[in-house]
Coordinates of C-alpha atoms and ligand atoms in Angstrom, one line a residue:
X1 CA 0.0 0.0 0.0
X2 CA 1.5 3.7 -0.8
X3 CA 1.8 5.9 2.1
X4 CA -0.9 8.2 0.3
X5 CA -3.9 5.4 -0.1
X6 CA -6.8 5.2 1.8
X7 CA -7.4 2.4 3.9
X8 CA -10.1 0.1 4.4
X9 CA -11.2 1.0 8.0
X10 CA -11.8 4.7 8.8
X11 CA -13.8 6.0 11.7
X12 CA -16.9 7.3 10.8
X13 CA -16.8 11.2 12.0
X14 CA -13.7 12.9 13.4
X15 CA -15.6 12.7 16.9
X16 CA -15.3 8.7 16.6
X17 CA -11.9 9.0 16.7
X18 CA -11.7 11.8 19.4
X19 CA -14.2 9.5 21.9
X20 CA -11.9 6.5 21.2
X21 CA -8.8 8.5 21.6
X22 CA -9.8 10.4 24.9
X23 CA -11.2 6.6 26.1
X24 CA -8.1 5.0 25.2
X25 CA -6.0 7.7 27.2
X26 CA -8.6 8.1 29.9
X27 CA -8.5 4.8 32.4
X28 CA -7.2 3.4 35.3
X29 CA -4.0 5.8 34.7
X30 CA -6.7 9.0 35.4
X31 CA -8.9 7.3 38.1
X32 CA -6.9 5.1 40.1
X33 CA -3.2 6.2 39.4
X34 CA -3.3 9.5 39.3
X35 CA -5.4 10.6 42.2
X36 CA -2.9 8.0 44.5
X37 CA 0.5 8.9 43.2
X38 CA -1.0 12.7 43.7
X39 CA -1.5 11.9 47.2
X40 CA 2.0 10.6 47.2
X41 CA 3.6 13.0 46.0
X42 CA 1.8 15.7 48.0
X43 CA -1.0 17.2 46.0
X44 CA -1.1 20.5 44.2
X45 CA 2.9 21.1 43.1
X46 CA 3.0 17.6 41.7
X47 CA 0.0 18.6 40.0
X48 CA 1.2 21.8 38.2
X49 CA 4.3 19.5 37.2
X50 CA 2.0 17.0 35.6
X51 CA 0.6 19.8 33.0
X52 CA 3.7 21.1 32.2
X53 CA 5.0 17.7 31.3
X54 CA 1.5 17.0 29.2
X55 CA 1.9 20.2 27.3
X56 CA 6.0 20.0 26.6
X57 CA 6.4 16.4 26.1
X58 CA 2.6 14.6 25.5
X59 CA 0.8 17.1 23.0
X60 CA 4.3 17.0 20.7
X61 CA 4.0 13.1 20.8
X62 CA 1.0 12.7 20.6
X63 CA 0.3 14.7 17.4
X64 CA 3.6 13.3 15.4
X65 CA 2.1 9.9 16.5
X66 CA -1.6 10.6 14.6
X67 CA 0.5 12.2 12.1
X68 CA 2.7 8.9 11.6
X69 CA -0.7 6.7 11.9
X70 CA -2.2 9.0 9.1
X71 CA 0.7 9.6 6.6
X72 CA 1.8 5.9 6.9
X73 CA -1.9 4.2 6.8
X74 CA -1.3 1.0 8.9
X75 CA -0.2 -0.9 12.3
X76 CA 2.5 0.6 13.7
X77 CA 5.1 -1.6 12.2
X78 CA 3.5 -0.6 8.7
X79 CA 2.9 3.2 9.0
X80 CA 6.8 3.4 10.4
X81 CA 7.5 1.4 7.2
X82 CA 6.0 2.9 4.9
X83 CA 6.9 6.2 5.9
X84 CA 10.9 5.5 6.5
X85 CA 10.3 4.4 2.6
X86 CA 8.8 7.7 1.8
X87 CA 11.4 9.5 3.7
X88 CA 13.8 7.5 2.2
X89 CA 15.4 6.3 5.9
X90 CA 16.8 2.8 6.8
X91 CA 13.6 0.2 7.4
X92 CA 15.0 -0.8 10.2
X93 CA 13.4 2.1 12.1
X94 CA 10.5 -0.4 11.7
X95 CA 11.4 -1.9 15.0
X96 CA 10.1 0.9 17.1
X97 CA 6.4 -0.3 15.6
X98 CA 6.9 -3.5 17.1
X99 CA 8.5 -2.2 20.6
X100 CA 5.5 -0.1 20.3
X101 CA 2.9 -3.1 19.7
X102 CA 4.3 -5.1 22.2
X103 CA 4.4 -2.8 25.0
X104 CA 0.7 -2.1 24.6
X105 CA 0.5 -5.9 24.4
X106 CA 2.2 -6.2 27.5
X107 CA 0.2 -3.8 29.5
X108 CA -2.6 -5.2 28.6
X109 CA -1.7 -8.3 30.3
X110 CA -1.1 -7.0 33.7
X111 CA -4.3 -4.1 32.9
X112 CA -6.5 -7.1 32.4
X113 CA -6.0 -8.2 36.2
X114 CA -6.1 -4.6 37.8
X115 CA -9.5 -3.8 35.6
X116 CA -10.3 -7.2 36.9
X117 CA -9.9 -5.6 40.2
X118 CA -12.2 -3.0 39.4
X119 CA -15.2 -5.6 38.0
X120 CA -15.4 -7.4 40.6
X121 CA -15.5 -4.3 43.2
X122 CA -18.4 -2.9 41.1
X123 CA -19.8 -6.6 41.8
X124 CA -19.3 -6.9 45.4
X125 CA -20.8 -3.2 45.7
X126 CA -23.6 -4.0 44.0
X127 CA -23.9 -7.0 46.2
X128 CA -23.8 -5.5 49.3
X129 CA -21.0 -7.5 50.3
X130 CA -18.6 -4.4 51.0
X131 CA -21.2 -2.6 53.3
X132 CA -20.2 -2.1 57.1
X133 CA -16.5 -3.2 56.9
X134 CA -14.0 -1.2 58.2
X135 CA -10.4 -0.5 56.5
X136 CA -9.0 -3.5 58.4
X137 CA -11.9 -5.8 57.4
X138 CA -12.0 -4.2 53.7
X139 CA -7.9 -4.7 52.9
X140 CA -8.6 -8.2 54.4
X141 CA -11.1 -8.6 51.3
X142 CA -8.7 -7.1 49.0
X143 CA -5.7 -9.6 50.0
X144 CA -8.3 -12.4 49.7
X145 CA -9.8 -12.1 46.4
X146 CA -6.3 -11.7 45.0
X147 CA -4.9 -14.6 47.1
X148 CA -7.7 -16.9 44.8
X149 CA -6.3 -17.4 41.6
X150 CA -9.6 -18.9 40.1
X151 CA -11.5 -15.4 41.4
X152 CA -8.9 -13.1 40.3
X153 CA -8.1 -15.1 37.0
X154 CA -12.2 -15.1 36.2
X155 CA -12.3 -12.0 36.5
X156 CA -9.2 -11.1 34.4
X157 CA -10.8 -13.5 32.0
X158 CA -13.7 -11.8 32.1
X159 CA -12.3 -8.0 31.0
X160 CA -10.1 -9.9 28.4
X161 CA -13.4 -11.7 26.3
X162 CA -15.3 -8.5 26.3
X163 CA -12.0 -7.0 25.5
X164 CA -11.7 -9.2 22.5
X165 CA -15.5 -9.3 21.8
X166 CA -15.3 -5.5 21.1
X167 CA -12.0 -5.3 19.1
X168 CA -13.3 -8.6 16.7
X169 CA -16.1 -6.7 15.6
X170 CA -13.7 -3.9 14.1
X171 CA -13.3 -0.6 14.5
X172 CA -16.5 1.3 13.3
X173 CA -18.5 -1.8 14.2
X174 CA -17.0 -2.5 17.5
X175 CA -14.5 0.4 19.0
X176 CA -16.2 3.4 17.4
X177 CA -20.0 2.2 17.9
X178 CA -19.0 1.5 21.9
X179 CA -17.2 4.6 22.9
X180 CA -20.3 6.1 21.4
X181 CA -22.0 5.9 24.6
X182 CA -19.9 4.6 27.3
X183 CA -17.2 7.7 27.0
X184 CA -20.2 10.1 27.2
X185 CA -21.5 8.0 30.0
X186 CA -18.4 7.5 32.0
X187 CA -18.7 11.4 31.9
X188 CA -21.7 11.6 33.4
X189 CA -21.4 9.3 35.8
X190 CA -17.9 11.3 36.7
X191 CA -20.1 14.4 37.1
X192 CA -22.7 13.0 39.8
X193 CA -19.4 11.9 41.3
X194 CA -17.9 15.2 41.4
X195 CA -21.7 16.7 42.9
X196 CA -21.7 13.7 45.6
X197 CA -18.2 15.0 47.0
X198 CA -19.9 18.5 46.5
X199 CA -22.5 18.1 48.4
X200 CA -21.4 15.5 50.7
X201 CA -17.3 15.9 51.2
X202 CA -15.4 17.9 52.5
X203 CA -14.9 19.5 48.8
X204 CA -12.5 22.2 50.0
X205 CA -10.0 20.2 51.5
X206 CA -9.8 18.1 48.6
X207 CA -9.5 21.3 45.9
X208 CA -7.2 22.8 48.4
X209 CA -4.9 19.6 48.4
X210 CA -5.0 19.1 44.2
X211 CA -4.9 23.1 43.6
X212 CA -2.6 24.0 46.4
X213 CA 1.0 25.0 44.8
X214 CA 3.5 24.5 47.7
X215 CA 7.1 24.2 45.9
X216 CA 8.4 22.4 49.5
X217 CA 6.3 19.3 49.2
X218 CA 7.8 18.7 45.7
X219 CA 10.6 15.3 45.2
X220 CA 12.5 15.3 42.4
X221 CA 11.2 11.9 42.3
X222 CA 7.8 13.5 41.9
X223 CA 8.7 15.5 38.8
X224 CA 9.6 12.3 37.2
X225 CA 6.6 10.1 38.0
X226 CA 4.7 12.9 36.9
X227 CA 6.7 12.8 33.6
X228 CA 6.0 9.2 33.9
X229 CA 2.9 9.6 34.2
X230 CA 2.0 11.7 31.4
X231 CA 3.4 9.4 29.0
X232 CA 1.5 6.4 30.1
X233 CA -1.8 8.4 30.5
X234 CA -1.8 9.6 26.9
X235 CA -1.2 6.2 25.7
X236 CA 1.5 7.0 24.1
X237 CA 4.8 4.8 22.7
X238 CA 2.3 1.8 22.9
X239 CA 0.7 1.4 19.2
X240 CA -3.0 2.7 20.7
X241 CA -2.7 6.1 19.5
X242 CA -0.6 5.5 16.4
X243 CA -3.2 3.1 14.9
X244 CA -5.9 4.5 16.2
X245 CA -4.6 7.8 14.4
X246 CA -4.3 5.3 10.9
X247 CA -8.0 5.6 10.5
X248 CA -8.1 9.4 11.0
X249 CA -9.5 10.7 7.7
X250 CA -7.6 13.2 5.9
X251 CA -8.1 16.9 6.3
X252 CA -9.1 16.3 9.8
X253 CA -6.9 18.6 12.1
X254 CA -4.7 16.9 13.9
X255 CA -3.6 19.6 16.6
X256 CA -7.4 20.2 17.3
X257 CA -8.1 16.9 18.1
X258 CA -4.9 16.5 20.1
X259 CA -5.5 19.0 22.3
X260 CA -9.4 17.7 22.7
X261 CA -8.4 14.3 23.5
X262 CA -5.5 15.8 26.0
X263 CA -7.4 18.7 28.0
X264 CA -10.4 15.9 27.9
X265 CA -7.9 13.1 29.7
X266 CA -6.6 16.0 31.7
X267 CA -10.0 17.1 32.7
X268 CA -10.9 13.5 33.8
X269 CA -7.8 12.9 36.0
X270 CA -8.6 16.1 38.0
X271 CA -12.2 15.6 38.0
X272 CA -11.5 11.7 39.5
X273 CA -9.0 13.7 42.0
X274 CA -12.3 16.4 43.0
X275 CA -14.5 13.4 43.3
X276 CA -12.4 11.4 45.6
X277 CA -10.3 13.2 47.9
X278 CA -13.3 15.3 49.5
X279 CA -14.6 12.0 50.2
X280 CA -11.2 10.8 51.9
X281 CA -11.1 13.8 54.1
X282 CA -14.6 14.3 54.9
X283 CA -13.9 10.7 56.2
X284 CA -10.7 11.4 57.6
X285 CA -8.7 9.1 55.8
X286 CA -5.1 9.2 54.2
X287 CA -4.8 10.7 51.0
X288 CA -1.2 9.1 50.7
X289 CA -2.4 5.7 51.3
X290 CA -0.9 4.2 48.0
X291 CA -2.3 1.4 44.9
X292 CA -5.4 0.5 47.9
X293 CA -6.7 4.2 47.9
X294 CA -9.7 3.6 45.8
X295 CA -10.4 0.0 46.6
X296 CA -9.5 -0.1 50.5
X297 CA -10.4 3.7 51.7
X298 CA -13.3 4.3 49.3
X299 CA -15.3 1.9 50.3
X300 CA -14.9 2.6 53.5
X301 CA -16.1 6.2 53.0
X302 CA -18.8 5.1 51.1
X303 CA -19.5 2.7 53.9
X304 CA -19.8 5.9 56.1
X305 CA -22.4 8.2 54.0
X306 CA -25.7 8.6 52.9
X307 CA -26.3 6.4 49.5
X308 CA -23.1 5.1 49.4
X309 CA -23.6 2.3 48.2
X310 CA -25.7 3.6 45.5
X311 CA -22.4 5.7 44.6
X312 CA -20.1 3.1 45.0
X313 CA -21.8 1.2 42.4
X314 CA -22.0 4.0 40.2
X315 CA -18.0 4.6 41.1
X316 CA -16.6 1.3 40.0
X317 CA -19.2 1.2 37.0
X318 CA -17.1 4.5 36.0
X319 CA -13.7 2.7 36.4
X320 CA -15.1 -0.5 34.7
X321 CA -15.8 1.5 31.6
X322 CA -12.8 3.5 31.2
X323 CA -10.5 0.4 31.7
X324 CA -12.4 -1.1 29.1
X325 CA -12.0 1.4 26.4
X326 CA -8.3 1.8 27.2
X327 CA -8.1 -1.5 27.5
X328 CA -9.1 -2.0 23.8
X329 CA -6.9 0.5 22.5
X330 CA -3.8 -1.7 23.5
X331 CA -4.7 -4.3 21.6
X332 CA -5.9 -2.3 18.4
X333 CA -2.2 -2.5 17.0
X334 CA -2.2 -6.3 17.2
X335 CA -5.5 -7.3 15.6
X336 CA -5.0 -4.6 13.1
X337 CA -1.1 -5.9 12.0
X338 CA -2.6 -9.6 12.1
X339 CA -5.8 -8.9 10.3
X340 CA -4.2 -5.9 7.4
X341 CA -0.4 -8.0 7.0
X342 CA -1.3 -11.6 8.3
X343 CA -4.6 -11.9 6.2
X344 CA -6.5 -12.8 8.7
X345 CA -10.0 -12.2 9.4
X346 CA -10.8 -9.4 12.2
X347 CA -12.3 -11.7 14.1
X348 CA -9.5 -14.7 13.8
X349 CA -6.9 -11.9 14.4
X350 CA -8.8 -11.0 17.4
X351 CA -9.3 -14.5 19.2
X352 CA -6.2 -15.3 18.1
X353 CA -4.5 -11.9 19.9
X354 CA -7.0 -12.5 22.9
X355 CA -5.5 -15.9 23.4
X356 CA -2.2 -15.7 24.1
X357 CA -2.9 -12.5 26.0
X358 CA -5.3 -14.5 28.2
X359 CA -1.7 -17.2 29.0
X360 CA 0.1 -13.8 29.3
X361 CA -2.5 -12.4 31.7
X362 CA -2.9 -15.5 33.5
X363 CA 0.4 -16.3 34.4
X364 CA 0.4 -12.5 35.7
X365 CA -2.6 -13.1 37.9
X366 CA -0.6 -15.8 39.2
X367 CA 2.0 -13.5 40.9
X368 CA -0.9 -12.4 43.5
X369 CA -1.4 -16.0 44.7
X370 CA 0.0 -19.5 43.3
X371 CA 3.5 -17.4 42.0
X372 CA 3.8 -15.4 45.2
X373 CA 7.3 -16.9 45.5
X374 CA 8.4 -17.2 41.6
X375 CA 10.4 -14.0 41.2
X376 CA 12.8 -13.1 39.1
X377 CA 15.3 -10.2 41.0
X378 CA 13.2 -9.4 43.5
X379 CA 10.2 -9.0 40.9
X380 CA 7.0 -10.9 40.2
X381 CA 6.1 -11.9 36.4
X382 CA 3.0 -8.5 36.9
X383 CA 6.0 -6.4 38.2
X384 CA 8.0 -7.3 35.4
X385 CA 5.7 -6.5 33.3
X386 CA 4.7 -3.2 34.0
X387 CA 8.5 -2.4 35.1
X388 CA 9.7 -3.4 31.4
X389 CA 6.9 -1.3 29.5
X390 CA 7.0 1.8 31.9
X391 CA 10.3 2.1 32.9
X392 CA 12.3 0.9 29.5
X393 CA 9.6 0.4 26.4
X394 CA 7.5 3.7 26.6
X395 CA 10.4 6.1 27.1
X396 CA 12.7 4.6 24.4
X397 CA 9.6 4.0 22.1
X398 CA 8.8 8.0 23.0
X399 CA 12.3 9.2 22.4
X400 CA 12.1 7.3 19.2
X401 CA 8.9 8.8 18.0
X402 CA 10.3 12.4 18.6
X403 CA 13.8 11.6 17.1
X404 CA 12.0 10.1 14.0
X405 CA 9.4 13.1 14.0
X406 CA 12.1 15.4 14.3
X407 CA 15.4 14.5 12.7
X408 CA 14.7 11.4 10.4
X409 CA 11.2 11.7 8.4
X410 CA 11.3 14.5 6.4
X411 CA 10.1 17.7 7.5
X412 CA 7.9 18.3 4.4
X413 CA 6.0 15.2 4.9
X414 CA 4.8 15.9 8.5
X415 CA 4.4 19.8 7.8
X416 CA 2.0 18.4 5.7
X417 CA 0.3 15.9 7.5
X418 CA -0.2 18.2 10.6
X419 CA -1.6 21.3 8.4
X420 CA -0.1 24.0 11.0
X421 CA 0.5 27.4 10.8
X422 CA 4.2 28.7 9.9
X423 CA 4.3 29.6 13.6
X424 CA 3.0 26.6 15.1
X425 CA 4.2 24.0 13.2
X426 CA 8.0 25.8 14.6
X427 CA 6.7 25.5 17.9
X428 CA 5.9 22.0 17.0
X429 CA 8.8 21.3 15.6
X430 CA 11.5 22.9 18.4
X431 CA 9.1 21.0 20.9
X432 CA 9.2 17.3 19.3
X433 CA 13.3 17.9 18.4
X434 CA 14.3 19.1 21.4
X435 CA 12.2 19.5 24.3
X436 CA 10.5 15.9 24.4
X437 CA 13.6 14.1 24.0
X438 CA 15.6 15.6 26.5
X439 CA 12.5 15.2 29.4
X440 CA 12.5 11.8 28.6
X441 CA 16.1 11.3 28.6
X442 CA 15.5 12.9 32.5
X443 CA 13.1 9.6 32.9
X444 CA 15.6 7.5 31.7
X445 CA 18.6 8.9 33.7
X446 CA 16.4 8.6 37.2
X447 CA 15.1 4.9 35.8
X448 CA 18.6 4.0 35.6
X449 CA 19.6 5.2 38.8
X450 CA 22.4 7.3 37.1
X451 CA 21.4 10.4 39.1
X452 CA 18.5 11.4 40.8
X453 CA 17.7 15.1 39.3
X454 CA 16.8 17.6 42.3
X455 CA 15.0 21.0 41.2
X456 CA 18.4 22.6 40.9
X457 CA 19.3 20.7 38.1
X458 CA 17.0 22.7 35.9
X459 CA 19.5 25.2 34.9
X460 CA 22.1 22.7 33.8
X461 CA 18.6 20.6 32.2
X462 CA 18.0 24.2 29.9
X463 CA 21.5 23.9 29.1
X464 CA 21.4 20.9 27.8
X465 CA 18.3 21.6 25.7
X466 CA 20.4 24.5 24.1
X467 CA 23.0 22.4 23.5
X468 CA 21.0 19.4 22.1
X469 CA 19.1 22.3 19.9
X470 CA 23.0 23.2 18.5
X471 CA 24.2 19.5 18.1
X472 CA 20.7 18.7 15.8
X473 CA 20.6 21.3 13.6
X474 CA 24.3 20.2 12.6
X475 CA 23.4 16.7 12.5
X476 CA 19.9 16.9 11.1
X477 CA 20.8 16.2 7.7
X478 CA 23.0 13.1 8.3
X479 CA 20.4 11.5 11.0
X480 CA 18.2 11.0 7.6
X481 CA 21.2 8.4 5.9
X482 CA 21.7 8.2 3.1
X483 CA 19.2 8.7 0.2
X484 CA 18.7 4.8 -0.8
X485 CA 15.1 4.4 -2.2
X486 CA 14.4 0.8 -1.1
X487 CA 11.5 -0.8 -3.7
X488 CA 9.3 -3.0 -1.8
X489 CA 6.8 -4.8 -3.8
X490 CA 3.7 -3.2 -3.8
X491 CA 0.6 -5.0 -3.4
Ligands
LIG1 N1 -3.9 5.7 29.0 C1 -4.4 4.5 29.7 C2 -4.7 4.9 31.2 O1 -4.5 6.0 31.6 C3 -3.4 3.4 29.7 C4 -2.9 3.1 28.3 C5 -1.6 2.9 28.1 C6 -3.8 2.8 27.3 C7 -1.1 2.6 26.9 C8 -3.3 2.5 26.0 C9 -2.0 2.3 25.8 O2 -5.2 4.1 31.9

């Protein structure tokens, strides 16, 4: 296929790809992560960190990755392929598509067991069989229902069939057709939420804690979870976005619909943040009280208020729905290189996909009960797992998108593709070469334990931008290779 065709699958209206962009950036990442790792790191400055790092290093990514989704029409694998062909790079660069596809296939297989975590809570609220427990009694349930493997692998099994179910059906058909009304519910649902902690938290304590600015409480360690963070909550480096942005139909703008689907993911993790913490502090609970905060303290705040376990229900429904559309994202890149390059069926490529994510997933789950002891340097197969992709695949797969962005595709193509103004597309441009890199290298550095960067780094960190800025424009040219056209047979 030339990088200029149209392909077979193409969302229906530009807000089709927008609801299954914002659902496949809007999950657990925004309603469990975010409002615990904000209570970890001390509220309101860890907050303010987070946006910057959204704006300098997401928004850049994000819209090269549509653009590389769009221009090169295809899985990640292809659309890098095809493009590094138009561009007239090495092929090679091919293998950050399938870093890409398999770190969204390998969170998926520990995502399956947390949004696993979060079905069964909406079950046992809806049960009843949360109500009148204290946070003793309510970790106790935690531990147990991840201490039975055939609970917590149901349950997994569970999220990955209706995972699967969705995807086979294809992506107007399945994806587009169900973000179609459960990203519009999830909203509403968010919004009674946010007028339950209203009317019944303490909803200044908790706006004060997320909104407060208070440069003391900041870690260096919190600048770069928050960097972290922003990565992982955009989807990005993990195939979703990239192949979601492959059925983008031309002359829709791609910086519009970045910055929707990023102020809308944005929106959502604060909104999660005003809907739980007045709830924690109107029951004086911890806000800093880790991975349990939402499914050990919650409950027990909803245990303590009027109609709580009315909301509780209504809570986990809410965390169901946006694991499930991120959820499906991750495994978009799969189906859609097995079903356009394996010539297989949507549906085969989907079972097929689901299955050996299912033995993935599985022998995850594991690590919570029959694999307690099986670890591998101190880590369980689920630690590895998320350690690999977050740590190492997402932040070389990111610095890979902006080098190839920047330096190797060439500029005409993506000037193109992204339809900015002179202005903007420079801003763009100075952003993805320099400023997105070198805030991911800072990930890297801290992941490797090289240094840990302090706040008083920063001058030496703009100094190194300016420097990076001098070293590119020389090398620009050369980063390209040299100009071999490499005929692929086209089909
Ligand atoms: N963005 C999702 C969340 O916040 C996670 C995700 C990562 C989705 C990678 C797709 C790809 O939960």
């Amino acid at each position: 296929m030339t990088a200029r065709q149209q392909p077979k699958n193409l969302w229906i209206s530009r807000w089709g790809f927008i609801l299954a962009a914002t659902g496949s950036a809007v999950g657990l990442g925004n309603i469990w992560k975010f409002p615990y790792i904000t209570g970890e790191y001390g509220g309101g400055a860890f907050v303010l960190v987070y946006l910057a790092c959204i704006l300098a290093v997401g928004v850049p990514v994000m819209m090269a990755e549509i653009a590389f989704g769009r221009r090169g029409r295809g899985s990640p694998i292809e659309a890098i392929a095809n493009l590094a062909r138009e561009a007239g790079a090495s092929p090679l660069w091919k293998v950050f598509g399938w870093m890409a596809m398999l770190a969204g296939f390998m969170i998926l297989s520990f995502y399956v067991v947390v949004a696993g975590w979060s079905f069964s809570y909406l079950w046992k609220m809806a049960s009843g069989s949360l109500s009148g427990h204290g946070v003793a009694e309510l970790g106790g349930i935690f531990e147990a229902g991840n201490a039975n493997p055939w609970a917590l692998g149901g349950w997994a099994t569970l999220v990955t069939v209706v995972t699967m179910l969705i995807v086979g059906r294809g992506v107007q058909e399945g994806v587009e057709k169900s973000v179609r009304w459960m990203m519009p519910g999830m909203v509403i649902m968010l919004l009674i939420m946010i007028g339950y902690a209203l009317t019944s938290g303490n909803f200044s304590a908790g706006f004060h804690f997320l909104f407060d600015f208070d440069v003391s409480r900041l870690s260096s360690e919190g600048v770069l979870a928050a960097l972290g963070h922003a990565f992982f909550t955009l989807s990005l480096a993990s195939g979703a976005i990239l192949t979601y942005g492959s059925y983008l139909p031309s002359g829709t703008s791609i910086a519009r619909t970045t910055f929707t689907v990023a102020i809308a993911d944005t929106l959502v993790a604060l909104m999660a943040g005003l809907a739980i913490f007045p709830i924690i502090f109107a029951n004086g609970m911890d806000p800093s009280s880790g991975p349990g905060l939402i499914f050990m303290s919650l409950p027990v705040a909803f245990n303590q208020m009027p109609f709580g376990q009315l909301f509780g229900v209504l809570f986990f429904a809410m965390l169901s729905i946006a694991a499930l559309t991120s959820a499906i994202s991750m495994i978009e890149a799969t189906v859609a290189w097995l079903s356009e390059n394996r010539n297989m069926s949507r549906t085969k490529a989907s079972w097929l996909a689901g299955s050996v994510l299912w033995l993935v997933a599985m022998f995850a789950m594991l690590s919570f009960n029959l694999g307690a002891d099986w670890t591998l340097a101190g880590k369980h197969f689920f630690d590895w797992l998320d350690y690999l992709t977050s740590r190492w695949m997402m932040p070389i797969g990111g610095i890979a998108m902006a080098l190839l962005a920047g330096f190797v595709f060439k500029s005409s193509m993506l000037r193109d593709e992204l339809d900015l103004s002179e202005g903007g597309y420079r801003i763009w441009l100075f952003m993805i070469r320099y400023v997105s890199p070198i805030c991911i290298v800072a990930i890297f550095i801290d992941a490797l334990g090289v240094a840990a960067l302090s706040l008083e780094d920063w001058p030496y960190f703009l100094g190194a931008i300016v420097l990076a800025c001098g070293a590119g424009e020389t090398l620009s040219p050369r980063l390209r290779g040299p100009r071999v056209v490499i005929r692929l047979p086209v089909r």
